[in-house]
Amino acid sequence: MGVIKILEKEILDREDLVNLLSAEAADRQLLFKKAEEVKLREIGNKVHFRGLVEFSNICGKDCYYCGIRRSNREAHRYNVTDEQILDAARFAHENDYGSLVMQAGELESSAFTNRIENLLREIKKLSDGKLGITLSLGEQSREVYERWYEAGAHRYLLRIETSNPELYKKYHPNDALHDFEKRLGCLYTLKSIGYQTGTGVMIGLPFQDRGHLAEDLLFMKDFDVDMVGMGPFIEHQHTPLFQYRHQLLPIQERFDLALKMIATLRILMKDINIAAATALQAIDPMGREKAIKVGANIIMPNITPGKYRNDYALYENKPCVDEEPEECKNCLDVRIQLVDGKIGYGEWGDSKHFARRTEQRIDHG
Ligand code: SAM
Ligand code: SF4
């Protein structure tokens, strides 16, 4: 079936999605146009900021794709102080960012849990409850997720990385710490606690094809996710997956495929929040803005204190490492206008999908 016909359908199946992800030339433009229309109709042209604080690259896990994995002895490890995290939160609040994302390597310990809990309370206090907080701190127990929710976090991002358990095994050590079912279980736990729940995948991984990506999109739909952050996989020389670099799609094709994933997801899940991942900007300086044009509505400007940013090296050529937060903000203002967007300063910009699905639950008892 041609792309025009697929775009008229109410329900998209795996084959339709593969066709959309394969669209080239005029068909690709049709896909992008449709995604833009759906976004403007369903959620409008507002783009919301989440100030991103990558506060530590110390990680207990060993994912085969990630530059800050435990076994990478070349990584220079850092841990931003509490005071610096609070300064970054103050910056986000004073500049009307609306929300903050706290992201780091994965640690499971009572000291770490307590630290985050205290920071959440402090951030809520300094912003008079106004700064929305998203966490991205990996797999934790229900009790830990509950404590952080009680302390003020209301969104959580946990990428499933790939929804295919067999592929998952190729990207992770085969042990209890890197268990697909456990990660999936965490997503269900987060949702049941009441978090706006976000997931996502990497696009252009070795061994992955368009069929897998179509299944990833269907996974997001079936899980009924509230937010998605997904971006291109970018190889890092000090990781095991680097050996497969010759099998990867050329970097520009990975970028293009990521844009098609965003556009297709917007058509599939009309009212969710979709983030324009930083990895897009690592490939194309206007990458995030291009993603906004074809369906994304969230940007995460990096507000990690400058001297640490080079060390949160998940992949090579990470952008914006030399810029100060203020410069990031000014250039983003202009860039978003270029793609007909408008920044929703001082607003949380919560997922409309979340509001609808929770209202529905209340309505139905
Ligand atoms: N440690 C937490 C976790 O894994 O959920 C949060 C931080 S982790 C660095 C955030 C995301 O970075 C991962 O979910 C993964 O998708 C992405 N990432 C890691 N290595 C990457 C790479 N080489 N290219 C693109 N994205 C990568
Ligand atoms: Fe650690 Fe997250 Fe990187 Fe995996 S992706 S090694 S959990 S920081």
GROMACS .gro file of C-alpha atoms and ligand atoms in nm:
model
  400
    1MET     CA    1   0.000   0.000   0.000
    2GLY     CA    2   0.125   0.350  -0.084
    3VAL     CA    3   0.210   0.610   0.178
    4ILE     CA    4  -0.089   0.831   0.088
    5LYS     CA    5  -0.330   0.545   0.158
    6ILE     CA    6  -0.151   0.447   0.481
    7LEU     CA    7  -0.173   0.803   0.609
    8GLU     CA    8  -0.551   0.793   0.565
    9LYS     CA    9  -0.591   0.481   0.780
   10GLU     CA   10  -0.727   0.494   1.136
   11ILE     CA   11  -0.528   0.199   1.265
   12LEU     CA   12  -0.172   0.128   1.158
   13ASP     CA   13  -0.029  -0.223   1.162
   14ARG     CA   14   0.333  -0.340   1.158
   15GLU     CA   15   0.353  -0.343   0.779
   16ASP     CA   16   0.214   0.011   0.755
   17LEU     CA   17   0.472   0.131   1.003
   18VAL     CA   18   0.757  -0.037   0.816
   19ASN     CA   19   0.637   0.135   0.498
   20LEU     CA   20   0.629   0.474   0.668
   21LEU     CA   21   0.977   0.421   0.809
   22SER     CA   22   1.096   0.336   0.458
   23ALA     CA   23   0.938   0.644   0.291
   24GLU     CA   24   1.171   0.834   0.060
   25ALA     CA   25   1.156   1.160  -0.136
   26ALA     CA   26   0.796   1.284  -0.188
   27ASP     CA   27   0.652   1.010   0.037
   28ARG     CA   28   0.885   1.116   0.315
   29GLN     CA   29   0.763   1.474   0.281
   30LEU     CA   30   0.402   1.353   0.301
   31LEU     CA   31   0.482   1.168   0.622
   32PHE     CA   32   0.646   1.475   0.775
   33LYS     CA   33   0.361   1.703   0.667
   34LYS     CA   34   0.100   1.472   0.817
   35ALA     CA   35   0.293   1.446   1.146
   36GLU     CA   36   0.318   1.825   1.165
   37GLU     CA   37  -0.057   1.859   1.102
   38VAL     CA   38  -0.141   1.603   1.369
   39LYS     CA   39   0.083   1.776   1.621
   40LEU     CA   40  -0.058   2.124   1.557
   41ARG     CA   41  -0.415   1.996   1.572
   42GLU     CA   42  -0.375   1.781   1.883
   43ILE     CA   43  -0.126   1.965   2.103
   44GLY     CA   44  -0.047   2.295   1.927
   45ASN     CA   45   0.290   2.454   1.846
   46LYS     CA   46   0.420   2.496   2.203
   47VAL     CA   47   0.761   2.354   2.283
   48HIS     CA   48   0.840   2.293   2.649
   49PHE     CA   49   1.181   2.297   2.810
   50ARG     CA   50   1.324   2.048   3.055
   51GLY     CA   51   1.657   2.176   3.191
   52LEU     CA   52   1.879   1.868   3.185
   53VAL     CA   53   2.123   1.808   3.473
   54GLU     CA   54   2.349   1.511   3.404
   55PHE     CA   55   2.474   1.511   3.758
   56SER     CA   56   2.693   1.200   3.765
   57ASN     CA   57   2.847   0.956   3.519
   58ILE     CA   58   2.916   0.694   3.783
   59CYS     CA   59   2.725   0.383   3.682
   60GLY     CA   60   2.692   0.033   3.821
   61LYS     CA   61   2.583  -0.113   3.488
   62ASP     CA   62   2.767  -0.221   3.178
   63CYS     CA   63   2.541  -0.163   2.875
   64TYR     CA   64   2.742  -0.248   2.563
   65TYR     CA   65   2.656   0.078   2.383
   66CYS     CA   66   2.721   0.337   2.652
   67GLY     CA   67   3.041   0.540   2.696
   68ILE     CA   68   2.997   0.572   3.073
   69ARG     CA   69   2.947   0.199   3.135
   70ARG     CA   70   3.114   0.062   3.446
   71SER     CA   71   3.396  -0.117   3.262
   72ASN     CA   72   3.512   0.185   3.062
   73ARG     CA   73   3.829   0.273   3.251
   74GLU     CA   74   3.893   0.564   3.012
   75ALA     CA   75   3.590   0.754   3.141
   76HIS     CA   76   3.674   1.033   3.380
   77ARG     CA   77   3.419   0.992   3.660
   78TYR     CA   78   3.245   1.286   3.826
   79ASN     CA   79   2.967   1.358   4.069
   80VAL     CA   80   2.825   1.712   4.080
   81THR     CA   81   2.778   1.844   4.435
   82ASP     CA   82   2.432   1.894   4.581
   83GLU     CA   83   2.494   2.268   4.590
   84GLN     CA   84   2.572   2.270   4.215
   85ILE     CA   85   2.259   2.070   4.139
   86LEU     CA   86   2.052   2.317   4.339
   87ASP     CA   87   2.222   2.605   4.154
   88ALA     CA   88   2.124   2.446   3.823
   89ALA     CA   89   1.765   2.407   3.950
   90ARG     CA   90   1.764   2.773   4.057
   91PHE     CA   91   1.888   2.868   3.710
   92ALA     CA   92   1.607   2.667   3.548
   93HIS     CA   93   1.350   2.825   3.777
   94GLU     CA   94   1.474   3.182   3.735
   95ASN     CA   95   1.485   3.143   3.358
   96ASP     CA   96   1.131   3.006   3.343
   97TYR     CA   97   1.226   2.666   3.207
   98GLY     CA   98   0.926   2.515   3.385
   99SER     CA   99   1.088   2.175   3.445
  100LEU     CA  100   1.408   1.996   3.529
  101VAL     CA  101   1.538   1.650   3.434
  102MET     CA  102   1.779   1.482   3.673
  103GLN     CA  103   1.973   1.214   3.488
  104ALA     CA  104   2.274   1.002   3.585
  105GLY     CA  105   2.432   0.662   3.570
  106GLU     CA  106   2.242   0.395   3.757
  107LEU     CA  107   2.313   0.341   4.126
  108GLU     CA  108   2.107   0.141   4.372
  109SER     CA  109   2.194   0.223   4.732
  110SER     CA  110   2.023   0.377   5.030
  111ALA     CA  111   2.273   0.667   5.024
  112PHE     CA  112   2.178   0.743   4.662
  113THR     CA  113   1.805   0.710   4.735
  114ASN     CA  114   1.832   0.947   5.032
  115ARG     CA  115   2.038   1.193   4.836
  116ILE     CA  116   1.783   1.217   4.554
  117GLU     CA  117   1.495   1.236   4.798
  118ASN     CA  118   1.655   1.531   4.979
  119LEU     CA  119   1.741   1.705   4.654
  120LEU     CA  120   1.383   1.669   4.530
  121ARG     CA  121   1.250   1.833   4.845
  122GLU     CA  122   1.508   2.112   4.824
  123ILE     CA  123   1.427   2.181   4.458
  124LYS     CA  124   1.057   2.196   4.533
  125LYS     CA  125   1.131   2.436   4.820
  126LEU     CA  126   1.357   2.673   4.625
  127SER     CA  127   1.109   2.696   4.338
  128ASP     CA  128   0.804   2.727   4.561
  129GLY     CA  129   0.674   2.403   4.411
  130LYS     CA  130   0.682   2.555   4.063
  131LEU     CA  131   0.956   2.354   3.894
  132GLY     CA  132   0.831   2.024   3.752
  133ILE     CA  133   1.077   1.737   3.796
  134THR     CA  134   1.148   1.440   3.570
  135LEU     CA  135   1.385   1.168   3.686
  136SER     CA  136   1.594   0.942   3.466
  137LEU     CA  137   1.787   0.729   3.711
  138GLY     CA  138   1.735   0.381   3.577
  139GLU     CA  139   1.592   0.072   3.743
  140GLN     CA  140   1.501   0.099   4.110
  141SER     CA  141   1.269  -0.082   4.351
  142ARG     CA  142   0.902   0.013   4.392
  143GLU     CA  143   0.979   0.156   4.734
  144VAL     CA  144   1.246   0.388   4.592
  145TYR     CA  145   1.023   0.504   4.308
  146GLU     CA  146   0.746   0.571   4.562
  147ARG     CA  147   0.972   0.771   4.790
  148TRP     CA  148   1.091   0.989   4.503
  149TYR     CA  149   0.733   1.039   4.385
  150GLU     CA  150   0.630   1.146   4.735
  151ALA     CA  151   0.925   1.388   4.744
  152GLY     CA  152   0.807   1.567   4.429
  153ALA     CA  153   0.915   1.389   4.109
  154HIS     CA  154   0.618   1.342   3.879
  155ARG     CA  155   0.767   1.214   3.554
  156TYR     CA  156   1.014   0.929   3.492
  157LEU     CA  157   1.206   0.839   3.178
  158LEU     CA  158   1.324   0.482   3.140
  159ARG     CA  159   1.405   0.381   2.786
  160ILE     CA  160   1.340   0.017   2.708
  161GLU     CA  161   1.624   0.062   2.449
  162THR     CA  162   1.469  -0.207   2.227
  163SER     CA  163   1.135  -0.381   2.282
  164ASN     CA  164   1.274  -0.707   2.143
  165PRO     CA  165   1.406  -0.932   2.425
  166GLU     CA  166   1.642  -1.118   2.189
  167LEU     CA  167   1.798  -0.794   2.064
  168TYR     CA  168   1.813  -0.665   2.421
  169LYS     CA  169   2.046  -0.956   2.502
  170LYS     CA  170   2.283  -0.848   2.225
  171TYR     CA  171   2.322  -0.503   2.376
  172HIS     CA  172   2.362  -0.601   2.739
  173PRO     CA  173   2.551  -0.854   2.950
  174ASN     CA  174   2.339  -1.159   3.016
  175ASP     CA  175   2.296  -1.121   3.391
  176ALA     CA  176   2.039  -1.021   3.653
  177LEU     CA  177   2.149  -0.656   3.642
  178HIS     CA  178   2.061  -0.628   3.274
  179ASP     CA  179   1.736  -0.815   3.253
  180PHE     CA  180   1.475  -0.713   2.994
  181GLU     CA  181   1.181  -0.834   3.203
  182LYS     CA  182   1.303  -0.643   3.505
  183ARG     CA  183   1.329  -0.320   3.305
  184LEU     CA  184   0.982  -0.374   3.164
  185GLY     CA  185   0.852  -0.444   3.515
  186CYS     CA  186   0.997  -0.109   3.629
  187LEU     CA  187   0.795   0.070   3.359
  188TYR     CA  188   0.474  -0.093   3.487
  189THR     CA  189   0.564  -0.004   3.845
  190LEU     CA  190   0.626   0.361   3.754
  191LYS     CA  191   0.293   0.380   3.580
  192SER     CA  192   0.103   0.221   3.870
  193ILE     CA  193   0.257   0.468   4.118
  194GLY     CA  194   0.120   0.756   3.913
  195TYR     CA  195   0.427   0.889   3.733
  196GLN     CA  196   0.392   1.026   3.383
  197THR     CA  197   0.587   0.742   3.231
  198GLY     CA  198   0.830   0.780   2.946
  199THR     CA  199   1.024   0.528   2.747
  200GLY     CA  200   1.217   0.515   2.421
  201VAL     CA  201   1.463   0.327   2.206
  202MET     CA  202   1.788   0.383   2.022
  203ILE     CA  203   1.756   0.401   1.646
  204GLY     CA  204   2.013   0.249   1.412
  205LEU     CA  205   2.165  -0.006   1.648
  206PRO     CA  206   2.357  -0.296   1.495
  207PHE     CA  207   2.134  -0.600   1.416
  208GLN     CA  208   1.823  -0.379   1.422
  209ASP     CA  209   1.603  -0.329   1.114
  210ARG     CA  210   1.288  -0.133   1.030
  211GLY     CA  211   1.069  -0.426   1.137
  212HIS     CA  212   1.216  -0.407   1.488
  213LEU     CA  213   1.160  -0.032   1.496
  214ALA     CA  214   0.798  -0.074   1.384
  215GLU     CA  215   0.754  -0.321   1.672
  216ASP     CA  216   0.910  -0.067   1.909
  217LEU     CA  217   0.644   0.184   1.804
  218LEU     CA  218   0.370  -0.073   1.859
  219PHE     CA  219   0.519  -0.150   2.201
  220MET     CA  220   0.488   0.219   2.296
  221LYS     CA  221   0.129   0.221   2.177
  222ASP     CA  222   0.037  -0.102   2.361
  223PHE     CA  223   0.204   0.016   2.680
  224ASP     CA  224   0.011   0.340   2.641
  225VAL     CA  225   0.316   0.548   2.724
  226ASP     CA  226   0.282   0.918   2.817
  227MET     CA  227   0.617   1.043   2.686
  228VAL     CA  228   0.890   0.922   2.454
  229GLY     CA  229   1.255   1.017   2.421
  230MET     CA  230   1.428   0.836   2.137
  231GLY     CA  231   1.727   0.918   1.926
  232PRO     CA  232   1.993   0.777   1.699
  233PHE     CA  233   2.249   0.532   1.833
  234ILE     CA  234   2.597   0.684   1.808
  235GLU     CA  235   2.890   0.448   1.852
  236HIS     CA  236   3.154   0.506   2.118
  237GLN     CA  237   3.505   0.369   2.069
  238HIS     CA  238   3.542   0.241   2.426
  239THR     CA  239   3.235   0.018   2.416
  240PRO     CA  240   3.183  -0.341   2.295
  241LEU     CA  241   2.931  -0.240   2.023
  242PHE     CA  242   3.203  -0.036   1.851
  243GLN     CA  243   3.327  -0.355   1.683
  244TYR     CA  244   3.008  -0.360   1.473
  245ARG     CA  245   3.051  -0.003   1.345
  246HIS     CA  246   3.098  -0.125   0.987
  247GLN     CA  247   2.751  -0.280   0.993
  248LEU     CA  248   2.577   0.042   1.094
  249LEU     CA  249   2.374   0.264   0.865
  250PRO     CA  250   2.567   0.576   0.765
  251ILE     CA  251   2.517   0.840   1.034
  252GLN     CA  252   2.298   1.064   0.814
  253GLU     CA  253   2.066   0.770   0.743
  254ARG     CA  254   2.041   0.698   1.115
  255PHE     CA  255   1.946   1.061   1.165
  256ASP     CA  256   1.685   1.047   0.892
  257LEU     CA  257   1.541   0.726   1.033
  258ALA     CA  258   1.514   0.892   1.375
  259LEU     CA  259   1.312   1.176   1.221
  260LYS     CA  260   1.084   0.923   1.053
  261MET     CA  261   1.040   0.739   1.384
  262ILE     CA  262   0.934   1.065   1.552
  263ALA     CA  263   0.694   1.158   1.272
  264THR     CA  264   0.541   0.808   1.264
  265LEU     CA  265   0.504   0.798   1.641
  266ARG     CA  266   0.327   1.136   1.638
  267ILE     CA  267   0.073   0.995   1.393
  268LEU     CA  268   0.035   0.677   1.601
  269MET     CA  269   0.013   0.847   1.943
  270LYS     CA  270  -0.127   1.192   1.882
  271ASP     CA  271  -0.126   1.351   2.227
  272ILE     CA  272   0.190   1.222   2.398
  273ASN     CA  273   0.501   1.427   2.471
  274ILE     CA  274   0.790   1.350   2.239
  275ALA     CA  275   1.139   1.481   2.318
  276ALA     CA  276   1.387   1.594   2.054
  277ALA     CA  277   1.687   1.391   2.177
  278THR     CA  278   2.027   1.553   2.219
  279ALA     CA  279   2.182   1.278   2.005
  280LEU     CA  280   2.003   1.433   1.703
  281GLN     CA  281   2.197   1.751   1.756
  282ALA     CA  282   2.523   1.557   1.774
  283ILE     CA  283   2.468   1.461   1.409
  284ASP     CA  284   2.307   1.777   1.272
  285PRO     CA  285   2.340   2.118   1.443
  286MET     CA  286   1.971   2.181   1.367
  287GLY     CA  287   1.872   1.823   1.451
  288ARG     CA  288   1.646   1.899   1.747
  289GLU     CA  289   1.467   2.176   1.558
  290LYS     CA  290   1.405   1.941   1.265
  291ALA     CA  291   1.253   1.695   1.511
  292ILE     CA  292   1.023   1.968   1.647
  293LYS     CA  293   0.905   2.039   1.293
  294VAL     CA  294   0.803   1.674   1.238
  295GLY     CA  295   0.628   1.602   1.566
  296ALA     CA  296   0.843   1.646   1.877
  297ASN     CA  297   0.737   1.902   2.141
  298ILE     CA  298   0.997   1.879   2.419
  299ILE     CA  299   1.357   2.005   2.428
  300MET     CA  300   1.604   1.934   2.706
  301PRO     CA  301   1.864   2.214   2.714
  302ASN     CA  302   2.173   2.101   2.897
  303ILE     CA  303   2.224   2.295   3.219
  304THR     CA  304   2.486   2.066   3.375
  305PRO     CA  305   2.772   2.282   3.511
  306GLY     CA  306   3.005   2.338   3.213
  307LYS     CA  307   3.320   2.168   3.336
  308TYR     CA  308   3.145   1.831   3.376
  309ARG     CA  309   2.964   1.819   3.048
  310ASN     CA  310   3.247   1.670   2.845
  311ASP     CA  311   3.258   1.379   3.085
  312TYR     CA  312   2.896   1.270   3.036
  313ALA     CA  313   3.014   1.114   2.714
  314LEU     CA  314   2.759   0.848   2.622
  315TYR     CA  315   2.876   0.877   2.262
  316GLU     CA  316   3.124   1.084   2.070
  317ASN     CA  317   3.075   1.445   1.946
  318LYS     CA  318   2.823   1.532   2.212
  319PRO     CA  319   2.695   1.886   2.133
  320CYS     CA  320   2.672   2.199   2.339
  321VAL     CA  321   2.959   2.095   2.564
  322ASP     CA  322   3.130   2.434   2.542
  323GLU     CA  323   2.823   2.650   2.577
  324GLU     CA  324   2.703   2.804   2.898
  325PRO     CA  325   2.335   2.751   2.982
  326GLU     CA  326   2.244   3.115   2.912
  327GLU     CA  327   2.386   3.088   2.558
  328CYS     CA  328   2.195   2.763   2.504
  329LYS     CA  329   1.875   2.937   2.601
  330ASN     CA  330   1.918   3.238   2.373
  331CYS     CA  331   2.007   3.035   2.069
  332LEU     CA  332   1.716   2.799   2.133
  333ASP     CA  333   1.465   3.085   2.142
  334VAL     CA  334   1.555   3.182   1.788
  335ARG     CA  335   1.590   2.828   1.660
  336ILE     CA  336   1.244   2.725   1.778
  337GLN     CA  337   1.087   3.024   1.606
  338LEU     CA  338   1.256   2.916   1.284
  339VAL     CA  339   1.049   2.598   1.287
  340ASP     CA  340   0.724   2.778   1.375
  341GLY     CA  341   0.733   2.675   1.739
  342LYS     CA  342   0.672   2.881   2.049
  343ILE     CA  343   0.839   2.811   2.382
  344GLY     CA  344   0.600   2.757   2.672
  345TYR     CA  345   0.802   2.945   2.932
  346GLY     CA  346   0.723   2.875   3.295
  347GLU     CA  347   0.481   2.593   3.211
  348TRP     CA  348   0.514   2.226   3.299
  349GLY     CA  349   0.392   2.116   2.962
  350ASP     CA  350   0.268   1.786   3.099
  351SER     CA  351   0.164   1.505   2.869
  352LYS     CA  352  -0.194   1.558   2.748
  353HIS     CA  353  -0.212   1.184   2.702
  354PHE     CA  354  -0.143   1.131   3.072
  355ALA     CA  355  -0.421   1.375   3.168
  356ARG     CA  356  -0.667   1.196   2.942
  357ARG     CA  357  -0.582   0.843   3.047
  358THR     CA  358  -0.594   0.929   3.419
  359GLU     CA  359  -0.923   1.122   3.381
  360GLN     CA  360  -1.065   0.820   3.204
  361ARG     CA  361  -0.958   0.596   3.489
  362ILE     CA  362  -1.129   0.823   3.742
  363ASP     CA  363  -1.445   0.844   3.527
  364HIS     CA  364  -1.469   0.469   3.508
  365GLY     CA  365  -1.409   0.426   3.877
  366SAM     N1  366   2.136   0.527   3.345
  366SAM     C1  367   2.002   0.560   3.314
  366SAM     C2  368   1.942   0.462   3.216
  366SAM     O1  369   2.017   0.389   3.152
  366SAM     O2  370   1.818   0.459   3.206
  366SAM     C3  371   1.987   0.701   3.259
  366SAM     C4  372   2.103   0.757   3.185
  366SAM     S1  373   2.142   0.676   3.030
  366SAM     C5  374   2.293   0.748   2.989
  366SAM     C6  375   2.024   0.755   2.920
  366SAM     C7  376   2.011   0.698   2.782
  366SAM     O3  377   2.128   0.722   2.706
  366SAM     C8  378   1.994   0.549   2.773
  366SAM     O4  379   1.861   0.511   2.801
  366SAM     C9  380   2.037   0.521   2.629
  366SAM     O5  381   1.924   0.506   2.543
  366SAM    C10  382   2.115   0.647   2.588
  366SAM     N2  383   2.247   0.612   2.534
  366SAM    C11  384   2.347   0.547   2.597
  366SAM     N3  385   2.450   0.524   2.510
  366SAM    C12  386   2.412   0.577   2.391
  366SAM    C13  387   2.475   0.584   2.261
  366SAM     N4  388   2.596   0.531   2.240
  366SAM     N5  389   2.407   0.645   2.161
  366SAM    C14  390   2.286   0.699   2.183
  366SAM     N6  391   2.222   0.694   2.302
  366SAM    C15  392   2.284   0.634   2.405
  367SF4    FE1  393   2.467   0.309   3.288
  367SF4    FE2  394   2.247   0.411   3.170
  367SF4    FE3  395   2.485   0.399   3.040
  367SF4    FE4  396   2.352   0.171   3.088
  367SF4     S1  397   2.283   0.344   2.958
  367SF4     S2  398   2.572   0.204   3.121
  367SF4     S3  399   2.262   0.217   3.288
  367SF4     S4  400   2.436   0.520   3.220
   0.00000   0.00000   0.00000
